[in-house]
């Protein structure tokens, strides 16, 4: 069975600094996808970044990058130059490459950016 | 990416009643999903809404409680039936988006439901 673990219930970061949110996963699939979503207090889920298990390079999207270490089964999200608007819940999710396309989510990390 | 809207954005309902949530996408999509997020919790998949066939439900969710319709490739509804306070959650619609690259998944803004 697939499982996502986020061990940091809450994190603080100073504005303009970088922060790393941890995510480890467990799967017996050879092919899978990893996602990060941001959920502000409004409740919407905002897609941030995607990493495929066979992608050789770490994914990047603007200030977001994914530190993918396949042997360690980790997919940490790095946010550079934190902004006050980055304060939110962040969820790591995984999808196997079967036809169901369903996402398995971690428990989330609440990030608070301090001015 | 797809633009997804949900109605209502929030509602307060009485125990024993039912609420139907609508999800509209601005483009045709093959797969649509319904997730539930209970207070302070992560997201859990309720079911996959299949166009032209019955929805596929996850373990712990049944059609009598959460009937789903998918009449076309841009629209789906989720009904929460015979509600109890335990159904108070955010309900989120999601779509699978394939545009030449890896299949990404986008979410609607959610429906915040409170059952009293």
Short mmCIF file of N, CA and C in Angstrom, two decimals, chain A residues 2 29-34 50-53 95-101:
data_model
loop_
_atom_site.label_atom_id
_atom_site.label_comp_id
_atom_site.label_asym_id
_atom_site.label_seq_id
_atom_site.Cartn_x
_atom_site.Cartn_y
_atom_site.Cartn_z
N UNK A 2 0.37 2.29 -0.61
CA UNK A 2 1.12 3.53 -0.68
C UNK A 2 0.89 4.36 0.58
N UNK A 29 5.40 0.44 -6.14
CA UNK A 29 5.32 0.73 -7.57
C UNK A 29 6.68 1.20 -8.09
N UNK A 30 6.99 0.84 -9.32
CA UNK A 30 8.22 1.31 -9.96
C UNK A 30 8.03 2.70 -10.55
N UNK A 31 6.80 2.97 -10.96
CA UNK A 31 6.47 4.24 -11.60
C UNK A 31 5.41 4.95 -10.77
N UNK A 32 5.66 6.21 -10.43
CA UNK A 32 4.72 6.96 -9.61
C UNK A 32 4.98 8.45 -9.77
N UNK A 33 4.06 9.24 -9.28
CA UNK A 33 4.20 10.69 -9.34
C UNK A 33 4.05 11.30 -7.96
N UNK A 34 4.76 12.38 -7.72
CA UNK A 34 4.72 13.07 -6.44
C UNK A 34 4.29 14.52 -6.65
N UNK A 50 5.20 19.08 -9.52
CA UNK A 50 5.08 17.65 -9.78
C UNK A 50 6.45 17.06 -10.11
N UNK A 51 6.67 15.84 -9.60
CA UNK A 51 7.90 15.11 -9.90
C UNK A 51 7.55 13.69 -10.28
N UNK A 52 7.96 13.25 -11.44
CA UNK A 52 7.78 11.86 -11.84
C UNK A 52 8.93 11.01 -11.34
N UNK A 53 8.65 9.76 -11.05
CA UNK A 53 9.68 8.90 -10.46
C UNK A 53 10.85 8.65 -11.42
N UNK A 95 0.81 9.57 -6.40
CA UNK A 95 -0.10 8.85 -7.27
C UNK A 95 0.65 7.72 -7.94
N UNK A 96 0.09 6.53 -7.88
CA UNK A 96 0.65 5.42 -8.62
C UNK A 96 0.30 5.55 -10.08
N UNK A 97 0.88 4.75 -10.91
CA UNK A 97 0.65 4.87 -12.34
C UNK A 97 -0.36 3.84 -12.83
N UNK A 98 -1.23 3.38 -11.91
CA UNK A 98 -2.32 2.53 -12.38
C UNK A 98 -3.40 3.42 -12.99
N UNK A 99 -4.46 2.83 -13.44
CA UNK A 99 -5.48 3.60 -14.16
C UNK A 99 -6.40 4.39 -13.24
N UNK A 100 -6.24 4.24 -11.92
CA UNK A 100 -7.16 4.93 -11.02
C UNK A 100 -6.82 6.42 -10.88
N UNK A 101 -5.55 6.77 -10.98
CA UNK A 101 -5.08 8.15 -10.86
C UNK A 101 -5.44 8.79 -9.52
#
